[in-house]
Amino acid sequence: MDGPFRTARAAARPRPRGRPGHLDRRQRGRGVRRGGHPGRGAAGRRQGPRAAGRHRGRARAARHALAGRRRRRPRRPGPPRRRRPRHRAPLARPRRAARRRPARAGLRPRRAAGRLTPPFTVATPAVRQAGGGPARPGGHVARPPRHAVTGALPWATAFLCLTALLAGCTVGPSQRPPVAVLGENLPAAPPTPPSPTPPPALPAPEAQQASIPFFECTEDTLVTLVEPVPADRNLQVDCGELTVPADPDQPGLGAVTLGVVRVSKAGAPADRPPLLVLGDSTREPSTRHAADLGGRVDPALLESYTLVGLDRRGSGLDMLDCAPDEARAALVDANLSTVSDTRLALLLEQSRAVVQECNLILDGGIGSYRSAASAADVELLRAALGVERMSAVGVGDGAAALATWARTTPRSVGRLVLDGPPHPQLDEPDLTDARAGAAEAALSAFGVACTATPGCPLGADPRATVAALLEQLERQPLLAADGRRLTSGATVTALLAGLGEPRRWPGLAAALAAAGAGDPLPLLTALEPLTGPRGLFDNMLATSCNDTRRRLAPGEIGDIAERWNTAYPIFGSTFAMRLLACAPWPTGREAPAAGNAEGAPPILVIGTAADPRGALDGARRTADSLATARFLGWQGAGTGAYPRTACVRQVVDAMLVDGVVPESGTLCPP
């Protein structure tokens, strides 16, 4: 048989002869084939047995071909073949192309009604005559048996599956375009996730057009610094003044004058963008802090900015010096290591004396020395420097003042760094409680640093040495040659002031060791910037009291002192005494609800692990309260992390100089 289902292998084999008069399985039970009587041709002529067998074999092969099967052949001698599993359809072998016969005009290939149609057209081949000749023109085109379509269906199905497998199953992600499906209600593809939003850009620093008259004061300023500026810095310092209202909330109180300095490289342009420096109220004035910072920052910062120091209220030109000397000395020397009603009443009277005298001297403006008023001063300075947005660095409660400035005037903020701000929501006694714990942590860091140095003057356990010294001074204060006394309270005050500046820790350790040996002079000298003439104590007390609103009764303070003496054995009694010093202080008007600085550029907030002015958590809470804040933690010690360590310095300089927005949550090692 010649046809599309005959293989080349079958064509090469000799055709087996059929058995004369034998009926196959399809003929059994029927008696007579459609083509005529068994053993006769299509016309009914009797033929010989050989011809009849040949014709029957050909007819059977044609039926098998239409049904998708090959005719059976006798097995050849040889080794037994392995049977193919019946449940697996064999793959189709390549077949020889069919020689089509011309069909009758007007006729189409027939297909069974209701049957599945393969994705390609299969023409019904012309059927030879029973005698083996070609189909006569106009003759009958043989119709395949009814089961022929169902027999071919497994092969067509296998072909479709194989085609789908080869076309659709590939290794790796698909790069093909999506397939369009018509007439189907399929769920929409998931939306493409939006690209990450880039961080907001920092505003470029603006050239200043200052309306403040400045004059050169380099030598007079640098000589006041505790540590000299490196000679290769070649700094130039210009001094000026800024007049501001005595109290922004009480315009009738008049005005005060604050000191302003500009620190730059010698010969730098006068219009170089300003970088405000606002220090903590417990340290030197901000004008001096800016000059000190000029000798410590990276030189690249001075190529981009002019440092501008603005004195806080109560410091510098506006030094607050109003407390009676006797009352001030009593508050510095006292502590609440032992609590009694008589002692509490005596110390409360000294606190009232300070408040009454200061309020009299200041004409009722005692409440103007607060961080919120400093925020108003910053906005006035920005306008005086002639810039729309001003960059700034604040330390301690100076950072708190800049945070208030950012909340009230976010459109005035440039590139802002808040270094060690206190907790923005805490009031007394929780705020002082947090500071007492931070001071204990700073003392531990101080002790570790001392013992890490060969020949630590405080021995193997600096904390125990300090505790023994305080007990000794509590029993018997040390007298200096000039008549001054060193008490345990004064020693803790000097210790707190020294812990904020790690550069001075070696001198602090030596002064404590000298006091333990009976020499009080080094510690008394360290106290002079606080308690001496034009010292910082009055401003420090006024700012800390005015920045809180809750006032505690003496009995409540006594209970707190007893708890803190156990929880904070070195600093608990002194911090409890500070609560008593603020008890008679007037409570200012309630500040309006603070915003979250929405609309300000990204703000960097730095927290230090062992800052005696505030716990690390306070700085983190400040960052949480600002809409655009980024938090940077430093595992070091001291008040103000910048520019003490390379890690912090790199992050801050990248923000200030290069405009790189830092990632929040960065942690710098000690």
XYZ file of C-alpha atoms in Angstrom, residues 74-606:
533
model
C 5.252 -11.981 10.895
C 7.990 -11.844 13.444
C 11.527 -12.358 12.220
C 13.784 -14.787 13.929
C 16.089 -13.139 16.416
C 16.394 -12.144 20.054
C 13.125 -11.408 21.824
C 12.078 -7.783 21.749
C 11.234 -5.864 24.889
C 7.558 -5.124 25.060
C 6.523 -1.510 25.216
C 4.166 -0.711 28.076
C 0.563 -0.722 26.902
C -0.344 2.417 28.764
C 2.313 4.561 26.986
C 1.622 5.659 23.429
C 4.704 5.265 21.215
C 6.043 8.330 19.518
C 5.267 8.576 15.836
C 8.027 7.605 13.503
C 8.818 9.770 10.488
C 6.726 8.670 7.529
C 7.092 9.052 3.816
C 5.192 11.873 2.178
C 1.881 10.758 0.685
C 1.271 10.750 -3.024
C -2.118 12.416 -3.207
C -4.573 11.396 -5.869
C -6.742 14.062 -7.454
C -10.145 13.988 -5.829
C -13.429 14.527 -7.579
C -14.296 18.130 -8.194
C -16.586 19.683 -5.627
C -15.861 17.098 -2.947
C -14.130 17.942 0.339
C -12.380 15.632 2.731
C -14.999 14.018 4.908
C -14.937 13.959 8.658
C -17.215 12.348 11.116
C -19.844 14.641 12.540
C -19.327 15.586 16.171
C -15.715 14.392 16.227
C -12.743 16.446 17.432
C -10.819 18.083 14.614
C -7.037 18.205 14.873
C -5.343 21.591 14.467
C -4.253 20.667 10.974
C -6.228 19.489 7.955
C -6.050 15.759 7.173
C -7.287 14.927 3.715
C -8.962 11.545 3.159
C -6.728 9.600 0.724
C -8.172 8.074 -2.413
C -8.723 4.313 -2.083
C -7.495 1.913 -4.664
C -9.798 -0.515 -6.316
C -9.900 -3.947 -4.905
C -7.932 -5.118 -7.855
C -5.127 -2.764 -7.037
C -5.761 -0.201 -9.803
C -6.159 3.503 -9.316
C -9.478 4.980 -8.387
C -11.654 5.535 -11.406
C -12.665 9.074 -12.230
C -16.104 9.700 -10.883
C -15.885 6.543 -8.883
C -16.793 6.152 -5.214
C -14.396 7.642 -2.655
C -14.170 5.145 0.170
C -15.473 6.323 3.530
C -13.361 5.268 6.456
C -15.013 3.086 9.026
C -16.816 4.774 11.912
C -14.120 3.755 14.380
C -11.324 5.239 12.278
C -11.612 8.701 13.840
C -11.584 7.384 17.376
C -8.621 5.228 16.573
C -6.612 8.207 15.275
C -7.520 10.410 18.258
C -4.788 9.114 20.638
C -2.130 9.907 18.030
C -3.494 13.387 17.424
C -3.714 13.969 21.164
C -0.137 12.796 21.632
C 0.988 15.116 18.865
C -0.786 18.083 20.461
C 0.708 17.330 23.865
C 4.185 16.982 22.411
C 3.792 20.252 20.516
C 2.661 22.037 23.646
C 5.496 20.519 25.644
C 8.150 21.629 23.177
C 6.649 25.068 22.714
C 5.771 25.963 26.290
C 8.081 24.106 28.660
C 11.440 25.791 28.804
C 14.003 26.218 31.567
C 14.279 29.616 33.248
C 12.063 32.686 33.300
C 9.941 33.350 30.310
C 10.901 36.282 28.143
C 7.978 35.938 25.753
C 5.329 38.635 25.505
C 2.059 37.985 27.302
C -0.583 35.983 25.443
C -3.780 37.799 24.587
C -6.903 35.824 25.506
C -10.174 36.831 23.893
C -13.593 36.150 25.283
C -12.349 35.167 28.734
C -12.933 36.883 32.056
C -9.518 36.171 33.538
C -8.188 38.042 36.582
C -5.918 40.920 35.757
C -2.196 40.482 36.178
C -0.783 41.882 39.424
C 0.296 45.498 39.028
C 3.964 46.183 38.574
C 5.410 47.344 41.915
C 6.385 51.001 41.810
C 10.050 51.809 41.684
C 11.503 52.839 45.066
C 11.055 56.524 45.746
C 14.417 58.279 45.868
C 15.173 60.123 49.099
C 14.285 63.804 49.035
C 17.103 66.059 47.999
C 18.778 68.351 50.494
C 18.668 72.056 49.650
C 21.902 73.539 48.399
C 23.666 75.864 50.869
C 22.968 79.525 50.111
C 25.485 82.333 50.021
C 24.958 84.696 52.931
C 24.228 88.384 52.628
C 24.594 89.341 56.258
C 23.179 92.571 57.599
C 25.139 92.147 60.862
C 28.235 94.360 61.069
C 31.187 92.054 61.806
C 34.685 92.957 62.919
C 37.805 90.818 63.111
C 38.439 89.285 66.569
C 40.606 86.234 65.874
C 43.211 86.638 68.594
C 40.786 87.641 71.331
C 38.623 84.585 70.625
C 41.243 81.882 70.141
C 43.055 82.787 73.357
C 39.975 81.822 75.394
C 39.888 78.231 74.113
C 40.902 75.449 76.479
C 42.757 73.611 73.720
C 44.660 75.587 71.096
C 43.662 75.416 67.439
C 46.241 73.746 65.136
C 48.413 76.393 63.532
C 47.936 75.002 60.026
C 44.216 75.812 60.185
C 44.898 79.539 59.784
C 41.449 80.512 61.051
C 39.844 83.916 60.963
C 37.188 84.891 63.492
C 34.800 87.815 63.045
C 32.554 89.051 65.857
C 29.140 90.674 65.759
C 25.929 91.124 67.734
C 22.274 90.221 67.272
C 19.529 92.066 69.129
C 16.467 89.967 69.961
C 13.384 90.412 72.171
C 14.029 89.644 75.828
C 11.083 87.252 75.737
C 9.310 86.388 72.471
C 6.095 85.843 74.442
C 6.359 89.200 76.285
C 7.291 91.973 73.845
C 7.111 94.621 76.571
C 10.204 93.309 78.355
C 12.597 94.999 75.936
C 15.516 93.430 74.107
C 18.757 91.597 74.802
C 21.964 91.333 72.796
C 23.463 87.994 71.811
C 27.002 87.433 70.610
C 27.627 86.128 67.071
C 30.915 84.963 65.538
C 31.924 83.790 62.077
C 34.758 81.251 61.875
C 36.344 80.579 58.488
C 39.652 80.018 56.781
C 41.655 83.195 56.434
C 40.854 84.898 53.160
C 37.615 82.983 52.575
C 34.799 84.846 50.780
C 32.556 86.768 53.141
C 29.442 85.366 51.460
C 30.331 81.709 52.016
C 27.209 79.753 53.155
C 26.689 79.816 56.931
C 26.582 76.743 59.180
C 25.073 77.646 62.544
C 26.599 76.094 65.688
C 24.353 76.037 68.772
C 25.901 74.533 71.905
C 24.565 73.096 75.161
C 23.735 75.384 78.075
C 26.061 73.463 80.425
C 29.141 74.087 78.277
C 31.055 77.111 76.996
C 29.152 79.739 74.980
C 28.293 78.801 71.402
C 30.623 81.471 70.028
C 33.554 79.774 71.720
C 32.248 76.339 70.747
C 32.191 77.379 67.067
C 35.813 78.530 67.266
C 36.819 75.254 68.922
C 34.936 73.302 66.261
C 36.831 75.168 63.541
C 40.031 73.509 64.707
C 38.552 69.993 64.811
C 36.331 69.551 61.755
C 37.554 68.270 58.414
C 39.144 71.062 56.335
C 36.718 70.256 53.497
C 33.866 71.531 55.677
C 35.545 74.927 55.970
C 35.853 75.002 52.179
C 32.061 74.801 51.944
C 30.844 76.739 54.998
C 31.569 79.537 57.390
C 30.851 78.415 60.955
C 28.500 80.817 62.736
C 28.247 80.650 66.524
C 25.203 82.157 68.263
C 25.351 82.508 72.032
C 22.475 80.997 73.969
C 20.463 83.238 76.237
C 22.278 83.595 79.552
C 25.770 83.026 78.097
C 28.419 85.080 76.330
C 27.426 88.739 76.001
C 24.122 87.962 77.746
C 25.697 86.145 80.684
C 23.108 85.421 83.374
C 24.580 86.312 86.762
C 21.752 86.912 89.188
C 21.902 84.331 92.009
C 23.193 85.402 95.428
C 26.662 83.983 96.015
C 25.678 82.284 99.278
C 22.586 80.654 97.795
C 24.466 79.525 94.678
C 27.241 77.947 96.786
C 24.667 76.173 98.957
C 22.951 74.615 95.926
C 26.279 73.515 94.418
C 27.605 71.965 97.624
C 24.402 70.267 98.758
C 23.084 66.836 98.000
C 20.304 64.638 99.306
C 22.314 61.622 100.327
C 20.531 61.915 103.652
C 16.911 63.073 103.641
C 15.153 64.908 106.472
C 12.412 67.508 106.656
C 14.799 70.043 108.177
C 17.351 69.585 105.410
C 14.686 69.788 102.698
C 13.264 73.010 104.176
C 16.693 74.640 104.424
C 17.603 73.859 100.821
C 14.177 74.970 99.596
C 14.795 78.398 101.179
C 18.081 78.714 99.297
C 16.276 77.846 96.046
C 13.656 80.522 96.709
C 16.399 83.089 97.298
C 17.823 82.409 93.834
C 14.436 82.703 92.131
C 13.500 85.924 93.935
C 16.790 87.672 93.225
C 16.926 86.659 89.569
C 13.313 87.609 88.938
C 13.966 91.015 90.469
C 17.066 91.671 88.394
C 15.445 90.467 85.170
C 12.228 92.476 85.664
C 10.057 89.408 85.510
C 11.879 87.925 82.529
C 13.217 84.897 84.369
C 11.189 82.579 82.146
C 12.843 83.795 78.920
C 15.891 81.571 79.423
C 14.546 78.485 77.744
C 15.242 76.434 74.628
C 12.032 77.530 72.885
C 13.163 81.175 73.071
C 16.487 80.181 71.532
C 14.531 78.713 68.608
C 13.052 82.160 67.959
C 16.565 83.644 68.111
C 17.721 81.206 65.428
C 14.997 82.366 63.047
C 16.008 85.995 63.588
C 19.633 85.100 62.882
C 18.658 83.363 59.631
C 16.947 86.516 58.441
C 19.940 88.639 59.497
C 22.290 86.416 57.481
C 20.136 86.859 54.382
C 19.404 83.207 53.550
C 16.064 81.509 52.975
C 17.245 78.177 54.381
C 19.993 77.830 56.956
C 22.066 74.773 57.821
C 22.873 74.145 61.474
C 24.423 71.780 64.034
C 23.031 71.705 67.581
C 24.367 69.912 70.679
C 22.425 68.880 73.808
C 19.646 71.324 74.625
C 20.981 73.396 71.722
C 19.779 70.509 69.550
C 16.429 70.711 71.354
C 16.221 74.412 70.440
C 16.941 73.618 66.780
C 14.315 70.863 66.834
C 11.767 73.428 68.034
C 12.920 75.786 65.272
C 12.383 73.030 62.676
C 8.898 72.281 64.022
C 7.769 75.906 63.915
C 9.493 77.040 60.687
C 10.252 73.925 58.584
C 10.624 76.017 55.397
C 13.622 77.782 56.945
C 15.580 74.570 57.528
C 18.533 73.666 55.337
C 20.849 70.807 56.274
C 20.212 70.166 59.962
C 22.087 67.958 62.469
C 20.717 67.410 65.994
C 23.483 65.951 68.166
C 22.253 64.447 71.443
C 18.859 66.114 71.976
C 16.964 65.197 75.163
C 13.688 63.318 75.207
C 11.072 65.675 73.696
C 8.059 64.471 75.715
C 9.420 63.722 79.192
C 8.671 65.984 82.146
C 9.820 65.816 85.742
C 10.782 63.636 87.454
C 11.130 61.290 84.461
C 13.483 63.593 82.541
C 15.919 63.939 85.445
C 15.598 60.212 86.142
C 16.768 59.481 82.587
C 19.671 61.890 82.949
C 20.797 60.256 86.191
C 20.921 56.881 84.468
C 22.834 58.391 81.540
C 25.370 59.914 83.922
C 25.982 56.529 85.553
C 26.589 55.041 82.091
C 29.042 57.835 81.277
C 30.928 57.178 84.534
C 31.255 53.512 83.599
C 32.677 54.483 80.202
C 35.071 56.869 81.931
C 36.273 54.065 84.204
C 36.817 51.684 81.289
C 38.827 54.309 79.424
C 40.947 55.018 82.495
C 41.813 51.380 83.219
C 42.627 50.837 79.533
C 45.412 53.404 79.920
C 48.612 52.306 81.662
C 48.907 53.876 85.091
C 45.267 54.887 85.643
C 45.410 57.225 88.690
C 42.085 55.867 89.986
C 43.301 52.292 90.334
C 41.763 49.104 89.025
C 38.194 50.133 89.945
C 37.626 53.851 89.243
C 33.959 53.722 90.264
C 34.829 52.350 93.685
C 37.531 55.005 94.059
C 35.062 57.796 93.256
C 32.459 56.356 95.643
C 35.024 56.219 98.453
C 36.028 59.839 97.775
C 32.403 61.021 97.979
C 31.876 59.233 101.283
C 35.025 60.839 102.645
C 33.948 64.340 101.535
C 30.464 63.780 102.954
C 31.999 63.246 106.363
C 34.662 65.956 106.081
C 34.989 68.461 103.185
C 38.485 69.418 102.033
C 39.730 72.961 102.660
C 41.961 74.727 100.136
C 44.662 77.240 101.024
C 42.447 80.144 99.879
C 39.616 79.035 102.206
C 37.373 77.367 99.612
C 35.803 74.029 100.469
C 35.426 70.947 98.323
C 32.250 69.060 99.228
C 30.777 65.873 97.855
C 28.105 67.871 95.985
C 30.712 70.117 94.349
C 32.744 67.046 93.394
C 29.761 65.449 91.642
C 29.072 68.748 89.836
C 32.662 68.864 88.577
C 32.458 65.195 87.621
C 29.309 65.766 85.552
C 30.896 68.702 83.751
C 34.015 66.690 82.933
C 32.244 63.540 81.745
C 30.707 65.431 78.837
C 34.120 66.058 77.251
C 36.191 62.860 76.807
C 39.216 64.879 75.645
C 39.541 66.107 79.216
C 39.125 62.749 80.923
C 42.835 62.329 81.754
C 42.814 65.665 83.602
C 39.553 64.740 85.349
C 41.025 61.445 86.558
C 44.105 63.237 87.861
C 41.969 65.828 89.698
C 39.882 63.103 91.370
C 43.026 61.250 92.407
C 44.476 64.465 93.844
C 41.325 65.052 95.895
C 41.577 61.512 97.199
C 45.111 62.320 98.280
C 43.937 65.486 100.102
C 44.466 68.171 97.426
C 41.146 69.840 96.461
C 42.651 72.537 94.219
C 42.430 70.719 90.816
C 38.707 70.017 91.244
C 38.001 73.529 92.561
C 39.761 74.921 89.494
C 37.612 72.729 87.249
C 34.510 74.202 88.939
C 35.398 77.828 88.197
C 33.717 77.981 84.735
C 30.491 76.937 86.477
C 30.507 78.641 89.867
C 33.091 81.397 89.450
C 32.437 84.990 88.410
C 30.272 85.032 85.268
C 29.969 81.270 85.508
C 27.494 78.993 83.726
C 25.605 77.764 86.798
C 22.841 80.395 86.762
C 22.068 79.925 83.089
C 22.264 76.141 83.433
C 19.785 76.200 86.322
C 17.405 78.631 84.603
C 17.344 76.716 81.305
C 16.834 73.303 82.912
C 13.998 74.587 85.113
C 12.272 76.574 82.349
C 12.391 73.636 79.920
C 10.140 71.627 82.263
C 6.675 72.421 83.577
C 6.005 70.134 86.495
C 7.118 71.257 89.957
C 7.386 68.692 92.763
C 6.643 69.138 96.463
C 9.512 68.694 98.961
C 8.015 65.515 100.400
C 7.759 63.941 96.964
C 11.354 64.929 96.228
C 12.484 63.283 99.478
C 10.870 59.996 98.459
C 12.500 60.189 95.032
C 15.900 60.910 96.609
C 15.721 57.753 98.693
C 14.960 55.656 95.610
C 17.610 57.303 93.470
C 20.304 56.916 96.124
C 19.926 53.179 95.608
C 19.365 53.158 91.840
C 22.099 55.718 91.057
C 24.642 55.526 93.900
C 26.983 58.216 92.527
C 24.607 60.770 90.985
C 21.180 60.053 92.513
C 21.444 62.485 95.438
C 22.731 65.365 93.269
C 20.000 64.986 90.644
C 17.369 64.836 93.386
C 18.802 68.108 94.702
C 18.270 69.668 91.247
C 14.575 68.785 91.469
C 14.442 70.734 94.733
C 16.284 73.696 93.173
C 13.554 73.982 90.493
C 10.658 73.514 92.921
C 10.037 77.277 93.516
C 10.738 78.224 89.896
C 7.752 79.787 88.092
C 5.991 77.714 85.480
C 5.779 79.412 82.125
C 2.777 79.417 79.854
C 2.024 76.180 78.082
C 3.634 76.038 74.677
C 1.396 75.457 71.641
C 1.207 71.968 70.244
C 4.456 71.232 68.459
C 4.405 69.980 64.893
C 6.544 67.253 63.377
C 8.538 69.500 61.009
C 6.531 68.312 58.008
C 7.976 69.947 54.902
C 11.522 70.197 56.248
C 14.391 68.455 54.422
C 15.833 65.262 55.923
C 17.138 65.914 59.453
C 19.969 63.898 61.005
C 19.531 63.035 64.705
C 22.523 61.578 66.583
